[in-house]
């Protein structure tokens, strides 16, 4: 059975290990590279988890981390909070783990008063885009950040949030 665990600052080793595993297993799916996260130590990982208003969650299956997702607060200028760092391990894919992680971040955003949730995805990552579309996200015309090739931009997607 999959259990979701909200990650706190003291859980930085768990977040570090899951993030490194995600970057190693699916380098094509992230703008960050594994090598980028080997620099810095505990302080760098804690800093990521200490961002005011941020939310981080890990999916555990029989005590093993099999997924992760993060929520970053909006920028205060009307930009909604952002879903980030979504990853599910190959053995857990197809079992609803991604949906549960997305749902947890949506709940966090709603509790913070958000009316929308935003994300940016690598445009070649068809499985991720399909997952986000199944969960109500739609592509926008907003230009995403440039990728390392200097030509391709991230695909920005948004979902309107409604209280149930």
Short mmCIF file of C-alpha atoms in Angstrom, two decimals:
data_model
loop_
_atom_site.label_atom_id
_atom_site.label_comp_id
_atom_site.label_asym_id
_atom_site.label_seq_id
_atom_site.Cartn_x
_atom_site.Cartn_y
_atom_site.Cartn_z
CA UNK A 1 0.00 0.00 0.00
CA UNK A 2 1.25 3.46 -0.89
CA UNK A 3 1.45 6.03 1.89
CA UNK A 4 2.13 9.74 1.40
CA UNK A 5 4.49 11.49 3.79
CA UNK A 6 4.81 15.25 4.05
CA UNK A 7 8.51 16.07 4.21
CA UNK A 8 9.82 18.52 6.80
CA UNK A 9 13.20 20.20 7.08
CA UNK A 10 14.46 17.37 9.27
CA UNK A 11 13.64 14.92 6.47
CA UNK A 12 16.22 16.48 4.16
CA UNK A 13 18.13 13.16 3.72
CA UNK A 14 14.94 11.46 2.46
CA UNK A 15 14.17 14.32 0.05
CA UNK A 16 17.80 14.35 -1.13
CA UNK A 17 17.81 10.61 -1.80
CA UNK A 18 14.48 10.61 -3.66
CA UNK A 19 15.42 13.67 -5.70
CA UNK A 20 18.77 12.15 -6.70
CA UNK A 21 17.07 8.88 -7.62
CA UNK A 22 14.54 10.74 -9.74
CA UNK A 23 17.22 12.73 -11.56
CA UNK A 24 19.27 9.59 -12.20
CA UNK A 25 16.31 7.47 -13.37
CA UNK A 26 14.62 10.10 -15.55
CA UNK A 27 17.15 12.78 -16.56
CA UNK A 28 15.05 13.57 -19.64
CA UNK A 29 12.14 14.63 -17.44
CA UNK A 30 13.80 17.44 -15.49
CA UNK A 31 15.43 20.75 -16.23
CA UNK A 32 17.83 20.15 -13.32
CA UNK A 33 20.61 17.63 -13.71
CA UNK A 34 21.88 15.15 -11.15
CA UNK A 35 25.31 16.79 -11.23
CA UNK A 36 23.68 20.09 -10.19
CA UNK A 37 22.51 18.52 -6.93
CA UNK A 38 25.77 16.96 -5.83
CA UNK A 39 27.13 20.38 -4.93
CA UNK A 40 26.37 21.63 -1.47
CA UNK A 41 25.46 19.57 1.51
CA UNK A 42 22.86 19.50 4.19
CA UNK A 43 22.42 23.29 4.08
CA UNK A 44 21.40 23.24 0.41
CA UNK A 45 18.84 20.47 0.92
CA UNK A 46 17.43 22.10 4.04
CA UNK A 47 17.18 25.43 2.20
CA UNK A 48 14.95 23.80 -0.43
CA UNK A 49 12.67 22.46 2.28
CA UNK A 50 12.65 25.74 4.25
CA UNK A 51 11.16 27.91 1.49
CA UNK A 52 8.30 29.73 3.23
CA UNK A 53 4.93 28.29 2.27
CA UNK A 54 6.40 25.40 0.23
CA UNK A 55 5.09 21.84 0.45
CA UNK A 56 6.95 18.60 -0.24
CA UNK A 57 5.55 15.07 -0.23
CA UNK A 58 7.06 11.62 -0.78
CA UNK A 59 5.17 8.45 -1.72
CA UNK A 60 6.27 5.35 0.21
CA UNK A 61 5.57 1.73 -0.73
CA UNK A 62 6.49 -0.76 1.99
CA UNK A 63 8.76 1.91 3.48
CA UNK A 64 10.59 2.59 0.19
CA UNK A 65 10.32 5.97 -1.48
CA UNK A 66 8.64 5.50 -4.88
CA UNK A 67 7.59 9.03 -5.74
CA UNK A 68 7.79 12.70 -4.93
CA UNK A 69 6.18 16.05 -5.63
CA UNK A 70 6.53 19.59 -4.43
CA UNK A 71 4.43 22.69 -4.26
CA UNK A 72 5.94 26.14 -4.44
CA UNK A 73 3.94 29.20 -3.40
CA UNK A 74 2.82 31.79 -5.95
CA UNK A 75 4.91 34.88 -6.47
CA UNK A 76 2.47 37.40 -4.98
CA UNK A 77 1.91 39.09 -8.36
CA UNK A 78 -1.02 36.87 -9.26
CA UNK A 79 1.02 33.88 -10.43
CA UNK A 80 -0.51 30.74 -8.89
CA UNK A 81 1.40 28.18 -6.84
CA UNK A 82 3.42 25.69 -8.82
CA UNK A 83 3.53 21.89 -8.90
CA UNK A 84 7.18 20.81 -9.16
CA UNK A 85 9.54 17.86 -8.99
CA UNK A 86 6.92 15.21 -9.77
CA UNK A 87 8.41 11.74 -10.20
CA UNK A 88 7.20 8.17 -9.75
CA UNK A 89 9.58 5.21 -9.83
CA UNK A 90 9.16 2.73 -12.71
CA UNK A 91 7.84 -0.05 -10.45
CA UNK A 92 5.12 2.24 -9.04
CA UNK A 93 3.97 3.74 -12.35
CA UNK A 94 0.47 2.87 -13.48
CA UNK A 95 -0.80 2.39 -9.92
CA UNK A 96 -2.19 5.88 -9.23
CA UNK A 97 0.84 7.17 -7.33
CA UNK A 98 1.26 10.19 -9.62
CA UNK A 99 -2.38 11.09 -9.17
CA UNK A 100 -2.13 10.84 -5.40
CA UNK A 101 0.94 13.08 -5.37
CA UNK A 102 -0.76 15.64 -7.62
CA UNK A 103 -3.87 15.49 -5.44
CA UNK A 104 -1.83 16.16 -2.31
CA UNK A 105 -0.27 19.27 -3.86
CA UNK A 106 -3.69 20.43 -5.09
CA UNK A 107 -5.07 20.08 -1.56
CA UNK A 108 -2.13 22.10 -0.20
CA UNK A 109 -2.76 24.82 -2.81
CA UNK A 110 -6.48 24.97 -2.02
CA UNK A 111 -5.77 25.26 1.71
CA UNK A 112 -3.47 28.18 0.89
CA UNK A 113 -6.38 29.88 -0.90
CA UNK A 114 -5.22 29.25 -4.47
CA UNK A 115 -7.71 29.11 -7.31
CA UNK A 116 -5.26 27.59 -9.81
CA UNK A 117 -2.16 25.42 -9.89
CA UNK A 118 0.58 25.85 -12.48
CA UNK A 119 3.36 23.57 -13.70
CA UNK A 120 6.07 23.50 -16.34
CA UNK A 121 6.99 20.27 -18.11
CA UNK A 122 9.59 19.27 -20.68
CA UNK A 123 7.60 19.28 -23.96
CA UNK A 124 8.98 15.87 -25.06
CA UNK A 125 7.76 14.19 -21.87
CA UNK A 126 4.54 12.74 -23.31
CA UNK A 127 3.79 10.42 -20.33
CA UNK A 128 3.97 13.34 -17.88
CA UNK A 129 1.86 15.58 -20.10
CA UNK A 130 -0.74 12.81 -20.39
CA UNK A 131 -0.77 12.41 -16.58
CA UNK A 132 -1.28 16.13 -16.08
CA UNK A 133 -4.03 16.27 -18.71
CA UNK A 134 -5.83 13.34 -17.03
CA UNK A 135 -5.80 15.39 -13.85
CA UNK A 136 -7.27 18.50 -15.43
CA UNK A 137 -4.23 20.53 -16.45
CA UNK A 138 -4.29 22.29 -19.82
CA UNK A 139 -1.50 23.86 -21.83
CA UNK A 140 -1.29 27.65 -21.82
CA UNK A 141 0.25 30.07 -24.29
CA UNK A 142 2.66 31.28 -21.61
CA UNK A 143 6.27 30.79 -22.71
CA UNK A 144 8.11 28.49 -20.35
CA UNK A 145 11.75 28.77 -19.39
CA UNK A 146 14.34 27.97 -22.01
CA UNK A 147 15.93 24.54 -21.72
CA UNK A 148 19.66 23.90 -21.92
CA UNK A 149 19.56 23.68 -25.74
CA UNK A 150 18.73 27.41 -25.79
CA UNK A 151 15.85 26.84 -28.24
CA UNK A 152 13.22 24.64 -26.61
CA UNK A 153 10.94 26.06 -23.93
CA UNK A 154 9.10 24.25 -21.17
CA UNK A 155 5.38 23.68 -21.71
CA UNK A 156 3.38 25.59 -19.10
CA UNK A 157 0.12 24.02 -17.93
CA UNK A 158 -2.54 25.27 -15.51
CA UNK A 159 -5.47 23.75 -13.68
CA UNK A 160 -8.34 25.72 -12.14
CA UNK A 161 -8.89 24.56 -8.57
CA UNK A 162 -12.32 24.23 -7.03
CA UNK A 163 -13.28 23.45 -3.48
CA UNK A 164 -15.33 20.29 -3.24
#
